[in-house]
Structures are given as C-alpha cells and as structure tokens.
Amino acid sequence: MDNYPALIVVTPLLAALFAGLAAWIKERLSYPIALIGLAVSVYSAFKVLMQVIASGTIHYRMAGWAPPMGIEYSIDLLNAMVLLIVSGIAFLNLIASYKSVAQETNDRAGSFYTIYLLFVTGLLGVTATGDLFNLYVLIEITSLTSYAMVALGDQDRGPLASLNYVFIGVIGASFYLLGVGYLYMQTGSLNMADVADILSGIHGSSTVLVAFILMMIGIWIKMALFPLHVWLPNAYSYSPIAFARVVAPLMTKVMVYVMIRMMITVFGFDYIFKTLNLSHAVVWLATIAVLAGAIMALSQKNLKKMLAYIIVCEIGYMVGGAWMGNQLGMTGAILHILNDALMTFALFLAVGNMVYKLKKVDLLDLQGLFGKMPWTMAGFVLAAFSIIGVPPTCGFFSKWYLILGAFEAGAYHFAVALVISSLICAVLFFKVFEICFFEPMSEGHGHGDSHSLVAIEEAPVSMLIVSGLVSLSLIVAGLYSGTIVNTIILPFLK
Amino acid sequence: METIISIKPLLAVLVSLFVIPVLISSSNKPNVRESWIFVAGIIKFILVLSMLPVILSGKQIALTLFEFAPGAAIAFRVDGLGMLFAIVAASLYIVTSIYSIGYMRGLNEHGQTRFVCFFALAISATIGAAFSANLLTLYLFYEILSLATYPLVAHHQDEKSRISGRRYLTFILGTSIALVLPAMIYCYHVTGTLEFSTAGIFAGQLSKPAATVLLLMFVFGFAKAGIMPFHSWLPAAMVAPTPVSALLHAVAVVKVGVFSIVRVMTGIFGVDLLANFNLGVVVMCIASVTILVGSCIALSQDELKRRLAYSTISQLSYIIFGVALLSPQGQLGGVIHIAMHAFGKITLFFCAGAIFVATGKKYISQMSGLGKKMPFTFAAFFVGAMGVIGLPPTGGFYSKWNLILGTLEADQTIFMLVLLVSSFLNAFYFLPIVYKGFFGKSEEENDDTPVKIQEANLCLVIPLIITAIISIVLFFYPTVFVNLIKVGLGI
C-alpha cells in the first residue's frame, strides 16, 4: 500500500474525532479508539521508515495535487526517523497513561484523549510536511492543544502557566509566519523543495536574510532555546503528568527537527555557513544555553522542574551540534534527537510512576524511594546515567559525536560546556539518588534491625512495563548507535 | 600476531551479570543465594583459565561486539596483561565471596542481597576492563565499575557513608568525565582509532606539549589509581564493609585505575613516544611523590583500614612507576606488582575485617596483645605485610627486586632511593602492629591469666590463610605471571 505516509498523520486525526464523539456516549470508549489510532500510526511510520531506507525519499501528494499548488509530504530518512519516534512515544505513553489519566483528570478523560490525539497529529504533521505554510498551521495545532493540556493540569498554577505559554507561543508562531511571508514575497512558493531551488540563485538577498532570521527566532522560541525558554519549565511541570510525559520528549525535539530541516533542505548549508557566517555566534549561544540550563536545574527543589531545565540544557546540545558546520556535529545533533527523546521519555515515565504514588515530587518527598519503588527507580537511574553520558547508554554516543564535532570545528568552548554540563547532571542526579537512598537522620553503623524493611508500593504494572522497556531501550539504542548512524544519519547527510 | 575469535571473554564478563536476577529471586534464602555466587564465580574463573594456554602461546583472543564508528568499537581482546589481571581478580573474587559470607553474617548486616548483586556487577566490570580491546571499551567498564561500587561504599546508608560516597563519586566519576572523556575523544579526533597497540596510535601526529597534556589528563583522570592529589576517595571509601575494601579497594577498583594508566601508556602512547618526549620521567616524578607521601601519611593513621588505604595509594604508584621506567625489567616489576600487591594487601584487609568481627576493634592502638588470641590472623597479617614491604619469601620481593633492577637498567639511580625509602617506611608502619600484637600487653587482661584463642569464624580465617599462602607461593613460582607480562608487553 502506498498510502502509509498519509495514514501516519490521518489515523490519529480520525481517532481524535471519534474519541471525542465516543466520549459523548460513554467516557470509557475513547481510550481504545485512541489506542487503535496510534497503533496504526506507529505501524505506518515503521513501514515508511523501512521503505525510505530501502528505496529513498517518498513524495506523497495529498489528494493527488501536484506541488507547488498542492500540499506535499516529502519523507526522507530524517523525518521518517522522527515520525517513528513521535508516534512510538505517543503510543507507549498512551499505554502508560490509562491509570494515571483516570486518576488525574477524573471526569474529563474523554477530552484528554481527544486533545492528546490532536496534539500528536500536529507533531506528526509538522514532521511529515514539505510545505512551509502547512508547517505553520500544524505547529499551531500542537501549540493550541498544549495550551489546553497545560490548563487541564494543576488546578492552581496550571491556568497561569498556560496563559504564559500562550503569550510566548503566539509570539514565536508570529515570528515564524512573518518569516514565511517574506520568503513567499521573494520566491512566490511555499513548497520547501521549490523554495530551495529558487533560493539557491539569490543568496545575497536581504529579504531572504530577514526571512531566515525571523523564522529561526520563531523556531527557537518554540524549542525553548535559552534565553527564550521561560515558558517551558512551568508549562511542563504543571500540566497533567500523562501529557508532560509526551510533550517533554517530543515537542522540543520536533522543533529541533524543524530547525535542521530549514537549515538543510530550505536554506541549504552553503547559505548558512558560507553566506551568513553566523555559526560562531550561534554555537556560543548554544554553549551558554547548555551551561545556563544545567545551572538553573541545580537550584530546583521539584523533580519535574529540575528535569524541565535539563531539557533546556539538552536543547543547547542539539543547536550547538547542528550549527557546528561539520558532518560530525550534525550527526551528533540528529542522533541526539532520538536519544534525548528516549532519555527524557524514560525520565518522565519514572516521574509519572512516582507521581501516581506520591502525588507530588518535591525532592524531599522522595525519601526511601529505592526501597518503596525499586523498579521505578531502576528505570530512573538508567535514564539518569544516559543524561550524564555513561556508556553504554545512548546519551554517551551522541555526546561523543558532538564533542568530536566541536574539536573538528575548533569550538573548544562548546566541548568544555558539554563536559561541565555532564558533571552538573551527575551532581543533580546523585543529589536525587542520595535523598532516595539514605535514611534521614540516621546515625551510626547500620546493622540488622536498625533498618526497618520498607514495604514495596509500586505503580501499576502497565506503567512499570513501559517505563522498564523504555529505560532498557536506552542501552539498546546506545549499543546500536553505529547502526543508526550508518543506515539513517550518514546516508541522509550525503 | 595470531588472533583467535572466541566468545569466551564475553561469557567471562557476563556470567556474574546473568546470575544477578537469580540472586534477587533467592533473596529470602541466603544459602541458596550464596551458592549461586560460588557457581558463577567458579565458572568465571574456569572460563578465564581456559584462555590461559592460548595466551601463553603468544596468541590473542578477540571478539568485536558493536562497531560504533570506524576504529571505535565495543570489543574484547585478551592479551597477557589483561589475562594477568583477570586471573588475579577472578580468583580473589571466589576467596572474597567466602570471606564476605562470614563477615556479613557475622555482623548481621542489612541489605545483603543488594550487596552481593552489586558485588557481582562490579566484578563483571573488572573482568570487562581487563579484556578491553580499546580505550572506549575500557572507559565503558571503568564507568560501570565506578557506579556499581557506589552502593557498596554507601552500604550503611548513614550520614558517614553519605559523605564518603559523595567524595568517592566526586573524585572517581568527576575526573573520568572531566579529564578522561575529552582526552579520549581528542585522541580519536587526532588518530581516528582507539585500538591498543604496542607501537602506540599517534605515529608522529602529536607535538610534545600536546602529548604531555594528554598524558597528564589520563594519569590524573583515571583517579581510581589513587595518584595524588586525587587519592582522598580511597581512605573515605573505607567506611564500606571490609569485603568491599579488600577486593574492590585493594584489588579490583584501584587496579582497574592502574591498569587503565598502564594501557594508555603502553597501548595508546607507546613506549617509543614516551621515551622520545622524555615523558616517562614526568610520570615517575608524579608517582614518586605519591609513593613517599602516601607512605608517610600511612604512618600517622591509627585506624587500621585507613593505614592500609594509604599504603595502597603508595603501592599503586609502584606499578605506574615501574611502567614509566620504560625499561623491560622495570615494566615487568611494575606490572607484576598488580598481582603481588593484590595477594598481600587483600590478606591484610581480610585480617583487619576478621579482627573487627571477632573483637570490634578498628584502631591499631587497641590491638596490642591481640596476636595471642588470634594467632592465625596475625601470622597471616605478618605474611601480608612482608609481601607489601617486599621481603622474601613473598611475591612482593620479586616485584621490588625487578623494580630496583629496572631503575638501574633505565639509568635512573636517583629514583632507586624512592623505592628504598618507601620500603623502609612500609616496614615502619606494618611491623610494629605485628610485633605489638604478639608481644605487647593487652589492655584488658593481666599477663597471668592464660590466653584463650578467640579467632573469628572459619569463613573469615580460611580465606586469609589461603591468600597468605598464595603470597608465599608466588615467591617461588612467579613464572606464569612473568610469562604473561612478557607476552603482553612484547619484552
């Protein structure tokens, strides 16, 4: 069947519609519909990835309309990979969400699933589309749904965090749209491939320069690159955990994908690294983002907030790698899209399990957690090692490429920042481990009965299995990073 | 050199890993759990030994698992040096397992299942490090070892172990991320490979200042080797239960650090490059400072385990010192000290633990007269001490003999003084313990009451007798280890 590219995006959309309708009849019906919708999407994404690996880029025309008039989905190795990541994580998260959604949003589960599916549809669309304006529309779909989701969360602080998010999000989208407008003015086209063709002749144009800068700022706001990150920590930590688990790993990573797409496909390396010569400045910006994110994470007292700032730090990794101007850096950035999505997902899954049992996750609430929730903590520890960059977890291997790229470009400051951020992450996570491992106020030599046996109170099995599998996948992804780089990333960059 | 592809190194690493789920599932049945440890330990030892004849015949055993970039793979390669280290670690693991049953049960420690699981993980990582074919794999196992030993160091879960655990990680994990990781990636950036080879990997691509900086990053970065000023984690780690101090902080962990430095010097830089840039002397100076200062601090420690820890710090630098001599005899003396020191020092730690379990005493000043009550323990302590000082008839003599010959061979007579002074200091901080133990007056009792023998339980005494005997045997039969080193270093 040739319609897999459309199915990836269309099934979650249809499922959203039906899940919303079904909730009118019976609240419980919406969950299986959502599950089926995403399962089809994952399967299609897998098929498409295999097809792209085997026979190259797929151009899919919506309803048969030819570009530049019609909307084209153009799926190459890069977005085939991101599509699979997005649909896969969304699907796994749905499995883990069954219990926690019921707990957190009690009577609103139906609307939760509807919005969730629309959000995922938006992300998948952003990734698949080959059209600049279409991209804007889909970004807005993801954004609007996430505003709603954040507002669904924490009763007290959710609405304010959401409002904040709306303001900044709208500004970001406007920047992007304005940039697209300038580009349309200059080229008269919105199809990415078409625009790229036209642009290659007019590199000196100042209109193009303005368009590029506006679009980049818009994208950076949406991806929360420091210092444009201020909306992220509150939005992520006050939304329902079932949503935080999917928005944290996916939203920023998809925006990194969009940035890389603009750099490689639309504007082209020559334009960015030869004509503009901005890479030095941006790599410095990324360096600061890495350090600032890590340092801000240090001062957090809430686990969710801490992880949110780690995301800000990791964004710096990917921006720095992408702007390094060499193949190694770009390889690192793309590999880190996959790895960081997996690691963040694993961390938030573990946090989700904790929230399910403990309700809130201020660091001091976590005492004795190794005894109480050993499996959850095992998953958390693995994910933390991956963030720190301990081999053989996948976080090590993307860091490897990023540092190698920095050496090749002579950007030693970026390499130093990566090392320092690893050290800070080690401090951060061991601070958490200490709280979970040591007993408060205990004195003297711990023998026999002075240690009371803690009863195990774990999260539901469905959540544990997903969290365990994703954490193990960090090691698998790490061991097979060679394969991933050789079959997906390097062929894409050539 | 002929290379045989075999899955044995992988199995030797994995066997203790596979046994961990079994250990967890039998956590309510201590006897079943402990017997599984022995099954795994013995299988591991047999697997290691089964590779010995091949290695002695001058071949190597290799296995590549995951090639992640050209020249950077997760791969095993068993050569003479790795084999030597693996034999020491795998054999002592079995002995320590016996000891640890006696110790943990004798003190009714909590969390014994967790303890044995992380112990098994740590020993897996040690064997992995011994068999690593390249720097990347070595780094991988090095890091796993650091993390696996943290719960062992912090075993008591009290305030003291929290502080020590923090210091342990800060030094070990901190230096490896801050120094080794960038240095390793820089090596790869320059050469495109990380594979160990006796000729080194740089082939003239490195200037002298760059080589010096890189080498120093490695030497200090592998902080498990306890080179000053990154040594203070080791005395701190002594809060751990004694089996951990014995196997991990006298043999496995610290020697993985030393082994890594030896690998980098002989396999990444290569003896020729170090000799051309005259870097051997730099490392020897660093090692000499650690040897002498470590011995001096050991003199001032009253807590027995801490004295042993400082002694270890000083002895570890003997190994680095020997390799940095860059002469065949010196390298032989240095590397063989990995084995000789291991058997001597583990005996001493076993004794310290046995004394603690039997009498609750930790401080040397409390131990006078104790030798009459615990004659076997103190006799073994004497043998272990002779091994560390380097007196015949123990294996330690063999390594010190070769080290001294090495200084003469390399024409570094001045450094010979370091060895002699240090031996003197060693004798000074060990022998009074033995002397006072046997001939001193005990605090509680008068001389008139007949002394009853009150040894610790058999699980504690048998291991320390075994390791003491091996220390002596190695004086007469060091041949296997010597041949392994000759094959491994090509000397």
PDB file of C-alpha atoms in Angstrom, chain A residues 328 335 375 385 388-392 396-401 403-404 407-409 412 419 422-423 426 430 433-449 451 478-483 485-486, chain B residues 24 66-69 72 74 103 107-110 114 136 139-141 143-144 147 150-151 154-159 161-163 165-166 169 173-175 177-179 181-186 188-189 194 239 356 362:
ATOM      1  CA  LEU A 328      30.148  15.137  12.904  1.00  0.00           C
ATOM      2  CA  LEU A 335      21.390  11.267  16.884  1.00  0.00           C
ATOM      3  CA  TRP A 375      11.620  -0.920  39.633  1.00  0.00           C
ATOM      4  CA  PHE A 385      23.027   7.709  33.521  1.00  0.00           C
ATOM      5  CA  ILE A 388      25.045  12.100  32.375  1.00  0.00           C
ATOM      6  CA  GLY A 389      26.524  10.255  29.424  1.00  0.00           C
ATOM      7  CA  VAL A 390      27.680   6.969  30.896  1.00  0.00           C
ATOM      8  CA  PRO A 391      28.373   4.322  28.254  1.00  0.00           C
ATOM      9  CA  PRO A 392      26.787   2.087  27.001  1.00  0.00           C
ATOM     10  CA  PHE A 396      27.148   8.840  25.692  1.00  0.00           C
ATOM     11  CA  PHE A 397      27.255   8.247  21.967  1.00  0.00           C
ATOM     12  CA  SER A 398      25.555  11.447  20.876  1.00  0.00           C
ATOM     13  CA  LYS A 399      27.788  13.333  23.255  1.00  0.00           C
ATOM     14  CA  TRP A 400      30.735  11.609  21.605  1.00  0.00           C
ATOM     15  CA  TYR A 401      29.774  12.946  18.173  1.00  0.00           C
ATOM     16  CA  ILE A 403      32.377  16.721  21.231  1.00  0.00           C
ATOM     17  CA  LEU A 404      34.170  15.275  18.227  1.00  0.00           C
ATOM     18  CA  PHE A 407      37.022  19.527  18.220  1.00  0.00           C
ATOM     19  CA  GLU A 408      36.934  19.428  14.447  1.00  0.00           C
ATOM     20  CA  ALA A 409      35.400  22.895  14.237  1.00  0.00           C
ATOM     21  CA  TYR A 412      36.569  24.026  22.277  1.00  0.00           C
ATOM     22  CA  VAL A 419      31.720  18.215  29.814  1.00  0.00           C
ATOM     23  CA  SER A 422      27.678  16.288  32.245  1.00  0.00           C
ATOM     24  CA  LEU A 423      29.332  16.936  35.570  1.00  0.00           C
ATOM     25  CA  ALA A 426      25.918  13.915  37.675  1.00  0.00           C
ATOM     26  CA  PHE A 430      23.168  11.908  42.602  1.00  0.00           C
ATOM     27  CA  PHE A 433      19.679   9.379  44.464  1.00  0.00           C
ATOM     28  CA  GLU A 434      21.063  10.349  47.856  1.00  0.00           C
ATOM     29  CA  ILE A 435      17.658  11.505  49.007  1.00  0.00           C
ATOM     30  CA  CYS A 436      16.099   8.283  47.754  1.00  0.00           C
ATOM     31  CA  PHE A 437      18.819   6.027  49.144  1.00  0.00           C
ATOM     32  CA  PHE A 438      19.895   7.315  52.520  1.00  0.00           C
ATOM     33  CA  GLU A 439      17.690   7.390  55.530  1.00  0.00           C
ATOM     34  CA  PRO A 440      17.029  10.751  57.072  1.00  0.00           C
ATOM     35  CA  MET A 441      18.770  11.496  60.335  1.00  0.00           C
ATOM     36  CA  SER A 442      20.129   8.005  60.776  1.00  0.00           C
ATOM     37  CA  GLU A 443      23.241   7.709  62.864  1.00  0.00           C
ATOM     38  CA  GLY A 444      25.858   5.098  63.466  1.00  0.00           C
ATOM     39  CA  HIS A 445      26.594   1.749  61.970  1.00  0.00           C
ATOM     40  CA  GLY A 446      23.643   0.237  60.182  1.00  0.00           C
ATOM     41  CA  HIS A 447      23.181  -3.307  61.319  1.00  0.00           C
ATOM     42  CA  GLY A 448      20.276  -5.679  61.250  1.00  0.00           C
ATOM     43  CA  ASP A 449      17.176  -4.287  62.808  1.00  0.00           C
ATOM     44  CA  HIS A 451      16.924  -0.682  59.121  1.00  0.00           C
ATOM     45  CA  GLY A 478      23.374   3.033  22.687  1.00  0.00           C
ATOM     46  CA  LEU A 479      24.840  -0.279  21.560  1.00  0.00           C
ATOM     47  CA  TYR A 480      23.325   0.063  18.102  1.00  0.00           C
ATOM     48  CA  SER A 481      24.191   3.738  17.616  1.00  0.00           C
ATOM     49  CA  GLY A 482      26.689   2.632  14.985  1.00  0.00           C
ATOM     50  CA  THR A 483      23.897   1.013  13.011  1.00  0.00           C
ATOM     51  CA  VAL A 485      24.287   6.394  12.268  1.00  0.00           C
ATOM     52  CA  ASN A 486      25.275   4.257   9.304  1.00  0.00           C
TER      53      ASN A 486
ATOM     54  CA  ILE B  24      17.452 -11.252  43.598  1.00  0.00           C
ATOM     55  CA  PHE B  66      29.388  -3.407  18.377  1.00  0.00           C
ATOM     56  CA  GLU B  67      31.285  -1.286  15.902  1.00  0.00           C
ATOM     57  CA  PHE B  68      30.001   2.171  16.526  1.00  0.00           C
ATOM     58  CA  ALA B  69      32.326   4.205  14.357  1.00  0.00           C
ATOM     59  CA  ALA B  72      35.765   2.866  17.916  1.00  0.00           C
ATOM     60  CA  ILE B  74      32.938  -2.182  21.924  1.00  0.00           C
ATOM     61  CA  TYR B 103      31.695 -11.066  57.519  1.00  0.00           C
ATOM     62  CA  LEU B 107      27.860  -8.662  61.730  1.00  0.00           C
ATOM     63  CA  ASN B 108      24.232  -9.286  60.738  1.00  0.00           C
ATOM     64  CA  GLU B 109      24.455  -6.611  58.037  1.00  0.00           C
ATOM     65  CA  HIS B 110      21.312  -5.375  56.307  1.00  0.00           C
ATOM     66  CA  ARG B 114      21.775  -5.750  47.278  1.00  0.00           C
ATOM     67  CA  LEU B 136      36.387   3.173  24.520  1.00  0.00           C
ATOM     68  CA  TYR B 139      36.217   3.616  29.587  1.00  0.00           C
ATOM     69  CA  LEU B 140      32.838   1.924  29.444  1.00  0.00           C
ATOM     70  CA  PHE B 141      33.744  -0.692  32.021  1.00  0.00           C
ATOM     71  CA  GLU B 143      32.461   3.932  34.426  1.00  0.00           C
ATOM     72  CA  ILE B 144      30.247   0.946  35.128  1.00  0.00           C
ATOM     73  CA  LEU B 147      28.754   3.372  39.532  1.00  0.00           C
ATOM     74  CA  TYR B 150      28.845   3.368  44.892  1.00  0.00           C
ATOM     75  CA  PRO B 151      26.044   1.420  46.638  1.00  0.00           C
ATOM     76  CA  ALA B 154      27.479   3.731  50.865  1.00  0.00           C
ATOM     77  CA  HIS B 155      26.201   0.404  52.161  1.00  0.00           C
ATOM     78  CA  HIS B 156      25.484   1.530  55.710  1.00  0.00           C
ATOM     79  CA  GLN B 157      23.163   4.285  54.488  1.00  0.00           C
ATOM     80  CA  ASP B 158      24.095   6.570  57.355  1.00  0.00           C
ATOM     81  CA  GLU B 159      25.480  10.065  57.460  1.00  0.00           C
ATOM     82  CA  SER B 161      28.680   6.805  54.346  1.00  0.00           C
ATOM     83  CA  ARG B 162      26.712   9.544  52.610  1.00  0.00           C
ATOM     84  CA  ILE B 163      29.675  11.890  52.944  1.00  0.00           C
ATOM     85  CA  GLY B 165      30.016   8.154  48.987  1.00  0.00           C
ATOM     86  CA  ARG B 166      29.840  11.707  47.802  1.00  0.00           C
ATOM     87  CA  LEU B 169      31.907   9.756  43.266  1.00  0.00           C
ATOM     88  CA  LEU B 173      33.292   9.966  38.313  1.00  0.00           C
ATOM     89  CA  GLY B 174      34.273  13.622  38.235  1.00  0.00           C
ATOM     90  CA  THR B 175      37.803  13.065  36.992  1.00  0.00           C
ATOM     91  CA  ILE B 177      34.209  12.767  32.879  1.00  0.00           C
ATOM     92  CA  ALA B 178      36.228  15.930  33.167  1.00  0.00           C
ATOM     93  CA  LEU B 179      39.625  14.590  32.096  1.00  0.00           C
ATOM     94  CA  LEU B 181      36.447  11.681  28.315  1.00  0.00           C
ATOM     95  CA  PRO B 182      37.747  14.758  26.480  1.00  0.00           C
ATOM     96  CA  ALA B 183      41.249  13.297  26.298  1.00  0.00           C
ATOM     97  CA  MET B 184      39.886  10.097  24.780  1.00  0.00           C
ATOM     98  CA  ILE B 185      37.757  11.923  22.226  1.00  0.00           C
ATOM     99  CA  TYR B 186      40.728  14.113  21.379  1.00  0.00           C
ATOM    100  CA  TYR B 188      40.139   9.754  18.405  1.00  0.00           C
ATOM    101  CA  HIS B 189      39.924  13.155  16.741  1.00  0.00           C
ATOM    102  CA  LEU B 194      41.378   3.973  19.925  1.00  0.00           C
ATOM    103  CA  VAL B 239      33.546   3.093  55.504  1.00  0.00           C
ATOM    104  CA  PHE B 356      36.790  -6.242  63.697  1.00  0.00           C
ATOM    105  CA  LYS B 362      39.273  -0.806  64.500  1.00  0.00           C
TER     106      LYS B 362
END
